[in-house]
């Protein structure tokens, strides 16, 4: 009755498509910025389609502990997100949290088989150590973690307050590692690496973190009312109750200072302030954390530093001095300079110093230690001066973010694998080209502005009462709408077949974003860093010379149509109506979800990633497959792209003209737009179904009459 | 550029009715640019013919498709030798020239025109083409300010405007600009209004025969008497 697609396509075209199957999509800035190089664009896109399980799968490909990152990641990806140039970056971390929670991450069983006999010891169970253990197990090595504290997790356990990372999340990950066969020895402080080698371990990964607080170096620092930030948080997090007065001040401007201040507030300190010697702009702490601290009632005094502490326990008189900002120092930030005669006194009960931390490596490790007591390693191989000893995490870099240490943990696992298998470490994988460059003003102007949806958070009053997680999870609809804001950078169109291009300028004329241009030599160019991947030029190019950079995008609709054909053949029921439905937003997962894959008799759905990609030929092919009616359901005004409805109308009219030339009623082709109809789309579709049924009946009768 | 439009489907179906295996042949130059016979239109027509066959059969057909860069150059047509070996007819979506070139190259093969070649024109916006040249072989655009009265005046008169010009529009079509008013305004702008005073005698279609062949190469085949 009909022929499969590839059947009649000219041979050289098939060959060319095969040649073209390599992925030409560029690595987007978010992925470049992520220390783990997670495929963010892909999982955000899957969330936008409501495919949460698939999104989680993509997340788990590159991240050993996505649940942890979903809570505490400092989201460098959002810093790099190009949506920032249009309005605000996509809320990537919150979307990951949604995927992790709704995708059922805690149910996932991790499995690992032991395929190697060489045992690896990991000193420290912080994020670096846990990640290294995870990947070493995946590579088939027996791995043992040694942890000095009474519970595993390192800074995740003793540094990060519970309101930022619920402990059951960490426990789940640890439990999963144990399931994978990782041995975790708690309360075991390693004092000598020789001992580990004697025990039969063939490689050691030192990831002892940076737990030693730096001293302020001022008079009265050893007063009993003064406590250091790391110790304070550790005691609180291990369930000890450090004595804390009513009036608390925290010295420092990093995340530890904020964590300490907010924790003090939760321990019922009445007045909590932060003393920071520079201004807010220089503050290294995550700005969201700073805002939340302010909301909860923490006061921050900028350009203030303590210089002297007097008094006994519970009664401190701290002399502070105001600062002015001078020339930039080595860190690139302005150097604070004390203002003469600006001294003032603060009456406090407790002073928490959180001005930085350094690693404390036991001398018996015999590893070379450099600046700020950090362990010196080769940055590529992570090897120390001792054979078989590798190091990573905060112990090497000084205090860093969780995601950075996870990345070194992963790197360490593969380097240890190289070492144990006597392989020369491969320094750089062949990676995809990265997308660079900013959006042009004329492109930005045409991109629809959509508000960034923040996940709900507990109100400040409720937060300060205890250690409940501050941030909550998106609901289904908000998550999908937030994910749809992604610009899908680097996935755009390219002129793949320059020999076919007739330089007809159709792409230049149809692009809603003014992206294609004629270069000086008169060749048409579609710059990847501007293209919004809407697919309009791909569907309109009369020479079929333009394709989307991602091979899956190129094949998607054709493959889904084929799938419908196959399914219909198996079910032996001829498809009566074929509908091209946008898979994004509400049509994909909400309104028309009930029609999914022939759930309703005779209606077969071809999911598409924006109806702008449905070509006139696709519509005709649906009739070729025997459909009596075809409909296209798009998001209408809710579409995140420009001009979608206009181009669909153009193609629909073209097909309708052809239908009437064949003697078929143009009403056999219909479009539904979410916002356009006041009518419930499901009801509109029911009407359409009824009409098509009627038309079909009439044509059958007419044929009988003719006979 | 040559502008054409696809023939109505019914006409195409009537033409191909006697032939079972039909190659739909696109052209990658003008016909691609004017959306009449590029690779996309080839596959659209292919699909449309299959749907038509499904809904109201007239004979059995199998179709194949191919698009060459330019049908009017015989070298490109060499690529077709294998493709036409096992077919009964070529449905060419090239312009009239393309159809003839294919017919000339494959003398035993019926070649059917899939488009109506309409005019020489330009794109005014996406999907809209306007006629600009009649290929009359006697170009006077220097006298008419770069605006062709042959194609743009309904009557094609050489000494306009006629009395049917109203408010700068043509009496035959109120949406159409009067070409001679456009010419007047352009000449005024160029400071060459005196050209409006001249009388242009009617073109003599008998003494201006169509050239039939043009050569840009020098004719070196001059016979024995030449130097």
Tab-separated table of N, CA and C in Angstrom, chain A residues 1 8 10 13 499-500 502 506 509-510 538-542 544 615-617 620-621 623-624 627 647 654 658 661-662, chain B residues 8-10 28 32-33 35 38-41 43-44 46-48 50-52 54-56 63 65-67 69 123 126:
chain	number	residue	atom	x	y	z
A	1	UNK	N	0.832	-1.190	0.000
A	1	UNK	CA	0.000	0.000	0.000
A	1	UNK	C	0.872	1.248	0.000
A	8	UNK	N	12.744	4.844	-1.681
A	8	UNK	CA	12.922	5.504	-2.963
A	8	UNK	C	13.832	6.717	-2.943
A	10	UNK	N	16.922	8.795	-3.369
A	10	UNK	CA	18.026	8.537	-4.284
A	10	UNK	C	19.248	8.026	-3.517
A	13	UNK	N	21.844	10.178	-1.940
A	13	UNK	CA	21.344	10.919	-0.796
A	13	UNK	C	21.433	10.080	0.465
A	499	UNK	N	27.216	21.645	-1.753
A	499	UNK	CA	27.080	21.444	-3.198
A	499	UNK	C	25.631	21.554	-3.648
A	500	UNK	N	24.693	21.285	-2.727
A	500	UNK	CA	23.285	21.383	-3.092
A	500	UNK	C	22.768	22.800	-2.956
A	502	UNK	N	21.670	26.288	-3.335
A	502	UNK	CA	21.515	27.114	-4.530
A	502	UNK	C	21.646	28.594	-4.170
A	506	UNK	N	16.511	31.442	0.940
A	506	UNK	CA	15.298	31.115	1.692
A	506	UNK	C	15.581	31.141	3.198
A	509	UNK	N	15.685	34.452	4.600
A	509	UNK	CA	14.389	35.145	4.617
A	509	UNK	C	13.428	34.563	5.641
A	510	UNK	N	13.549	33.266	5.930
A	510	UNK	CA	12.552	32.669	6.826
A	510	UNK	C	12.987	32.680	8.287
A	538	UNK	N	15.357	24.499	8.050
A	538	UNK	CA	15.561	23.101	7.660
A	538	UNK	C	14.343	22.607	6.876
A	539	UNK	N	13.162	22.957	7.370
A	539	UNK	CA	11.933	22.485	6.740
A	539	UNK	C	11.597	23.251	5.468
A	540	UNK	N	12.168	24.446	5.303
A	540	UNK	CA	11.819	25.262	4.145
A	540	UNK	C	12.853	25.222	3.029
A	541	UNK	N	14.098	24.853	3.331
A	541	UNK	CA	15.156	24.883	2.308
A	541	UNK	C	14.720	24.078	1.092
A	542	UNK	N	14.560	24.716	-0.082
A	542	UNK	CA	14.049	23.983	-1.243
A	542	UNK	C	15.052	22.975	-1.787
A	544	UNK	N	16.953	21.135	0.290
A	544	UNK	CA	17.209	20.199	1.389
A	544	UNK	C	18.696	20.141	1.719
A	615	UNK	N	7.583	18.993	8.277
A	615	UNK	CA	7.640	19.478	6.905
A	615	UNK	C	6.384	19.066	6.152
A	616	UNK	N	6.112	19.775	5.056
A	616	UNK	CA	4.923	19.452	4.256
A	616	UNK	C	4.962	17.991	3.820
A	617	UNK	N	6.158	17.485	3.509
A	617	UNK	CA	6.287	16.092	3.085
A	617	UNK	C	5.906	15.117	4.195
A	620	UNK	N	2.187	14.858	4.151
A	620	UNK	CA	1.718	14.030	3.027
A	620	UNK	C	2.007	12.554	3.286
A	621	UNK	N	3.164	12.293	3.892
A	621	UNK	CA	3.519	10.893	4.130
A	621	UNK	C	2.530	10.227	5.076
A	623	UNK	N	-0.614	10.701	5.042
A	623	UNK	CA	-1.715	10.242	4.176
A	623	UNK	C	-1.270	9.032	3.371
A	624	UNK	N	-0.006	9.072	2.945
A	624	UNK	CA	0.546	7.942	2.203
A	624	UNK	C	0.401	6.649	2.988
A	627	UNK	N	-3.586	7.301	6.353
A	627	UNK	CA	-4.389	8.087	7.294
A	627	UNK	C	-5.540	8.758	6.565
A	647	UNK	N	4.480	29.312	10.114
A	647	UNK	CA	5.062	28.355	9.177
A	647	UNK	C	4.248	27.088	9.080
A	654	UNK	N	-0.383	24.485	1.881
A	654	UNK	CA	0.208	23.838	0.716
A	654	UNK	C	-0.319	22.400	0.578
A	658	UNK	N	-2.925	20.519	-2.295
A	658	UNK	CA	-2.647	19.241	-2.946
A	658	UNK	C	-3.772	18.250	-2.690
A	661	UNK	N	-6.629	18.832	-4.911
A	661	UNK	CA	-6.349	18.389	-6.286
A	661	UNK	C	-6.523	16.883	-6.426
A	662	UNK	N	-6.283	16.194	-5.325
A	662	UNK	CA	-6.461	14.733	-5.364
A	662	UNK	C	-7.932	14.376	-5.219
B	8	UNK	N	-0.726	21.489	-12.276
B	8	UNK	CA	-1.723	20.859	-11.404
B	8	UNK	C	-1.513	19.340	-11.373
B	9	UNK	N	-1.763	18.773	-10.207
B	9	UNK	CA	-1.508	17.352	-10.005
B	9	UNK	C	-2.263	16.488	-11.029
B	10	UNK	N	-3.511	16.909	-11.322
B	10	UNK	CA	-4.318	16.127	-12.272
B	10	UNK	C	-3.641	16.021	-13.629
B	28	UNK	N	18.520	21.713	-9.721
B	28	UNK	CA	19.078	22.363	-8.525
B	28	UNK	C	19.345	23.849	-8.663
B	32	UNK	N	14.907	25.305	-8.134
B	32	UNK	CA	15.034	25.208	-6.681
B	32	UNK	C	14.717	26.557	-6.055
B	33	UNK	N	15.278	27.607	-6.628
B	33	UNK	CA	15.106	28.946	-6.057
B	33	UNK	C	13.644	29.387	-6.111
B	35	UNK	N	11.057	27.503	-5.895
B	35	UNK	CA	10.205	26.528	-5.197
B	35	UNK	C	9.316	25.717	-6.135
B	38	UNK	N	12.910	21.935	-7.000
B	38	UNK	CA	14.120	21.539	-6.280
B	38	UNK	C	13.913	20.197	-5.602
B	39	UNK	N	14.902	19.804	-4.835
B	39	UNK	CA	14.817	18.481	-4.211
B	39	UNK	C	13.594	18.356	-3.304
B	40	UNK	N	13.242	19.435	-2.600
B	40	UNK	CA	12.073	19.373	-1.719
B	40	UNK	C	10.797	19.181	-2.521
B	41	UNK	N	10.653	19.929	-3.625
B	41	UNK	CA	9.438	19.799	-4.436
B	41	UNK	C	9.364	18.433	-5.095
B	43	UNK	N	10.411	15.604	-3.782
B	43	UNK	CA	9.889	14.607	-2.849
B	43	UNK	C	8.454	14.905	-2.453
B	44	UNK	N	8.080	16.186	-2.473
B	44	UNK	CA	6.680	16.520	-2.188
B	44	UNK	C	5.766	15.956	-3.274
B	46	UNK	N	6.446	13.554	-5.323
B	46	UNK	CA	6.535	12.100	-5.200
B	46	UNK	C	5.489	11.597	-4.203
B	47	UNK	N	5.476	12.235	-3.036
B	47	UNK	CA	4.545	11.859	-1.987
B	47	UNK	C	3.101	12.099	-2.427
B	48	UNK	N	2.883	13.271	-3.055
B	48	UNK	CA	1.530	13.624	-3.489
B	48	UNK	C	1.011	12.605	-4.501
B	50	UNK	N	1.872	9.513	-4.731
B	50	UNK	CA	1.578	8.258	-4.049
B	50	UNK	C	0.252	8.324	-3.296
B	51	UNK	N	0.005	9.485	-2.660
B	51	UNK	CA	-1.272	9.638	-1.958
B	51	UNK	C	-2.411	9.572	-2.969
B	52	UNK	N	-2.240	10.267	-4.110
B	52	UNK	CA	-3.281	10.293	-5.140
B	52	UNK	C	-3.569	8.879	-5.623
B	54	UNK	N	-3.157	6.180	-4.015
B	54	UNK	CA	-3.804	5.427	-2.948
B	54	UNK	C	-5.291	5.734	-2.886
B	55	UNK	N	-5.620	7.037	-3.062
B	55	UNK	CA	-7.008	7.449	-2.866
B	55	UNK	C	-7.843	7.277	-4.129
B	56	UNK	N	-7.240	7.500	-5.306
B	56	UNK	CA	-8.006	7.272	-6.536
B	56	UNK	C	-7.064	6.706	-7.599
B	63	UNK	N	7.719	5.129	-8.412
B	63	UNK	CA	8.427	6.375	-8.640
B	63	UNK	C	9.840	6.311	-8.071
B	65	UNK	N	13.241	9.227	-7.464
B	65	UNK	CA	13.495	10.671	-7.536
B	65	UNK	C	14.986	10.965	-7.594
B	66	UNK	N	15.296	12.063	-8.224
B	66	UNK	CA	16.680	12.498	-8.323
B	66	UNK	C	16.704	13.978	-8.674
B	67	UNK	N	17.738	14.660	-8.211
B	67	UNK	CA	17.862	16.079	-8.545
B	67	UNK	C	19.270	16.344	-9.049
B	69	UNK	N	22.148	19.200	-10.572
B	69	UNK	CA	22.485	20.599	-10.323
B	69	UNK	C	21.803	21.518	-11.342
B	123	UNK	N	12.932	37.521	-7.005
B	123	UNK	CA	12.201	37.297	-5.761
B	123	UNK	C	11.896	38.658	-5.159
B	126	UNK	N	9.926	36.259	0.419
B	126	UNK	CA	9.876	34.808	0.442
B	126	UNK	C	8.572	34.323	-0.200
